[in-house]
Coordinates of C-alpha atoms in Angstrom, one line a residue:
X1 CA 0.1 0.0 0.0
X2 CA 1.4 3.2 -0.8
X3 CA 2.3 5.9 1.7
X4 CA -0.8 8.3 0.3
X5 CA -3.1 5.6 0.9
X6 CA -2.5 4.9 4.5
X7 CA -4.4 8.2 5.9
X8 CA -7.2 7.3 3.8
X9 CA -7.2 3.8 4.9
X10 CA -7.0 4.8 8.7
X11 CA -9.9 7.3 8.2
X12 CA -11.8 4.6 6.6
X13 CA -11.0 2.0 9.3
X14 CA -11.8 4.6 11.8
X15 CA -15.2 5.2 10.1
X16 CA -16.0 1.4 10.0
X17 CA -15.1 0.8 13.5
X18 CA -17.1 4.1 14.7
X19 CA -20.1 2.9 12.8
X20 CA -19.8 -0.5 14.3
X21 CA -19.4 1.0 17.8
X22 CA -22.6 2.8 17.0
X23 CA -24.3 0.0 15.7
X24 CA -23.5 -2.1 18.5
X25 CA -24.8 0.7 20.9
X26 CA -28.1 0.9 18.8
X27 CA -28.5 -2.8 19.0
X28 CA -28.2 -2.8 22.8
X29 CA -30.5 0.1 23.1
X30 CA -33.2 -1.7 20.8
X31 CA -32.6 -5.0 22.7
X32 CA -33.2 -3.0 26.0
X33 CA -36.3 -1.5 24.7
X34 CA -37.8 -5.0 23.5
X35 CA -37.2 -6.5 27.0
X36 CA -38.9 -3.2 28.5
X37 CA -41.6 -3.3 26.1
X38 CA -42.3 -7.1 26.8
X39 CA -42.4 -6.4 30.7
X40 CA -44.8 -3.6 30.1
X41 CA -47.0 -5.9 28.1
X42 CA -46.8 -8.7 30.8
X43 CA -47.5 -5.9 33.5
X44 CA -50.4 -4.8 31.2
X45 CA -51.8 -8.2 31.0
X46 CA -51.6 -8.7 34.7
X47 CA -53.5 -5.7 35.5
X48 CA -56.1 -6.5 33.0
X49 CA -56.6 -9.6 34.6
X50 CA -56.9 -8.2 38.2
X51 CA -59.4 -5.7 36.5
X52 CA -61.4 -8.2 35.3
X53 CA -61.1 -10.3 38.8
X54 CA -62.0 -7.1 40.8
X55 CA -65.1 -6.5 38.5
X56 CA -66.4 -9.7 38.9
X57 CA -65.9 -9.5 42.6
X58 CA -67.9 -6.4 42.7
X59 CA -70.7 -7.8 40.7
X60 CA -71.0 -11.0 42.9
X61 CA -71.1 -8.7 46.0
X62 CA -73.9 -6.8 44.3
X63 CA -75.7 -9.7 43.2
X64 CA -75.6 -10.9 47.0
X65 CA -76.7 -7.6 48.5
X66 CA -79.4 -7.4 45.9
X67 CA -81.0 -10.7 46.9
X68 CA -80.8 -9.3 50.4
X69 CA -82.7 -6.0 49.3
X70 CA -86.4 -5.9 49.5
X71 CA -89.1 -3.4 48.6
X72 CA -89.6 -1.5 51.8
X73 CA -92.2 1.3 50.5
X74 CA -94.2 2.1 47.5
X75 CA -94.7 6.0 46.6
X76 CA -97.8 6.7 44.5
X77 CA -97.8 10.0 42.9
X78 CA -100.5 11.4 40.7
X79 CA -100.2 14.0 38.3
X80 CA -102.7 16.7 38.5
X81 CA -104.9 14.6 40.9
X82 CA -108.6 15.7 40.5
X83 CA -109.1 13.7 44.1
X84 CA -106.8 13.7 47.3
X85 CA -103.6 11.8 47.2
X86 CA -104.8 9.8 50.2
X87 CA -108.1 8.8 48.6
X88 CA -106.0 7.0 45.7
X89 CA -103.5 5.6 48.0
X90 CA -106.2 4.0 49.9
X91 CA -108.0 2.4 46.9
X92 CA -104.9 1.2 45.6
X93 CA -103.5 -0.2 48.8
X94 CA -104.1 -3.9 48.0
X95 CA -101.8 -3.9 45.1
X96 CA -99.3 -1.6 47.0
X97 CA -99.3 -3.8 49.8
X98 CA -98.6 -6.6 47.6
X99 CA -95.3 -5.5 46.5
X100 CA -93.9 -4.6 49.9
X101 CA -91.2 -7.3 51.2
X102 CA -90.8 -8.8 47.6
X103 CA -87.0 -9.3 47.2
X104 CA -85.7 -6.6 44.5
X105 CA -84.1 -9.1 42.7
X106 CA -87.7 -10.6 41.7
X107 CA -89.4 -7.2 40.9
X108 CA -89.8 -6.4 37.2
X109 CA -90.9 -3.2 35.7
X110 CA -93.5 -4.7 33.7
X111 CA -95.1 -6.8 37.0
X112 CA -95.3 -3.1 38.8
X113 CA -96.7 -1.7 35.5
X114 CA -99.5 -4.1 35.2
X115 CA -100.4 -4.1 38.7
X116 CA -101.6 -0.6 38.2
X117 CA -101.9 0.0 34.7
X118 CA -105.9 0.1 33.5
X119 CA -107.1 0.0 37.0
X120 CA -110.5 1.3 37.5
X121 CA -111.0 3.2 40.7
X122 CA -114.1 4.5 42.2
X123 CA -113.4 7.5 44.3
X124 CA -116.5 9.4 45.7
X125 CA -118.9 9.3 43.0
X126 CA -116.5 9.3 40.1
X127 CA -115.0 6.6 38.3
X128 CA -111.3 7.0 37.2
X129 CA -109.0 4.8 35.0
X130 CA -105.3 4.5 36.3
X131 CA -102.6 5.2 33.8
X132 CA -99.0 4.6 34.8
X133 CA -96.8 7.4 33.4
X134 CA -93.1 6.3 35.0
X135 CA -91.9 3.8 37.4
X136 CA -88.8 3.8 39.7
X137 CA -87.8 0.2 41.2
X138 CA -85.6 0.2 43.9
X139 CA -86.1 -0.4 47.7
X140 CA -88.3 2.5 47.6
X141 CA -90.6 2.0 44.6
X142 CA -92.2 5.3 43.1
X143 CA -95.1 5.1 40.6
X144 CA -96.2 8.0 38.8
X145 CA -100.0 7.7 37.9
X146 CA -102.6 9.8 35.8
X147 CA -106.3 9.4 36.4
X148 CA -108.6 9.7 33.8
X149 CA -112.2 10.6 34.6
X150 CA -114.5 8.2 32.8
X151 CA -117.8 9.3 34.3
X152 CA -120.1 9.1 37.5
X153 CA -121.4 6.2 39.3
X154 CA -124.9 5.6 39.2
X155 CA -125.9 5.1 42.9
X156 CA -129.4 5.9 43.7

């Protein structure tokens, strides 16, 4: 090799060694990041499974608690009532009483709806049809009713 080529060869050899060192460092960093990524994925999987386990535990607790929960009261509310609420409550008391004490898990909206919907009430000298407008089923059941006058009774 000629003397003029030695500096170029040294420079080229230095560049190759420098590139190899950079590549080795990049390879180490890449491997470290891959290992960290795998650990993060395992950690995420663990916490996802833990989250699902806790969700199932909470659902089970809620199911057990719901089975122990009973209908404690039934509140009737009448929209623009033409008669006193106490009279409506007294007329519907047999239906209201039948709900008390039932496990909340057994109470269905359709059941409560059918219990009151379309009933005919005689209050004073008037006949009213009961329409259920809204329901809230919880330990304190709330039934929003509307009374439609159908006519007068024929007493005499």
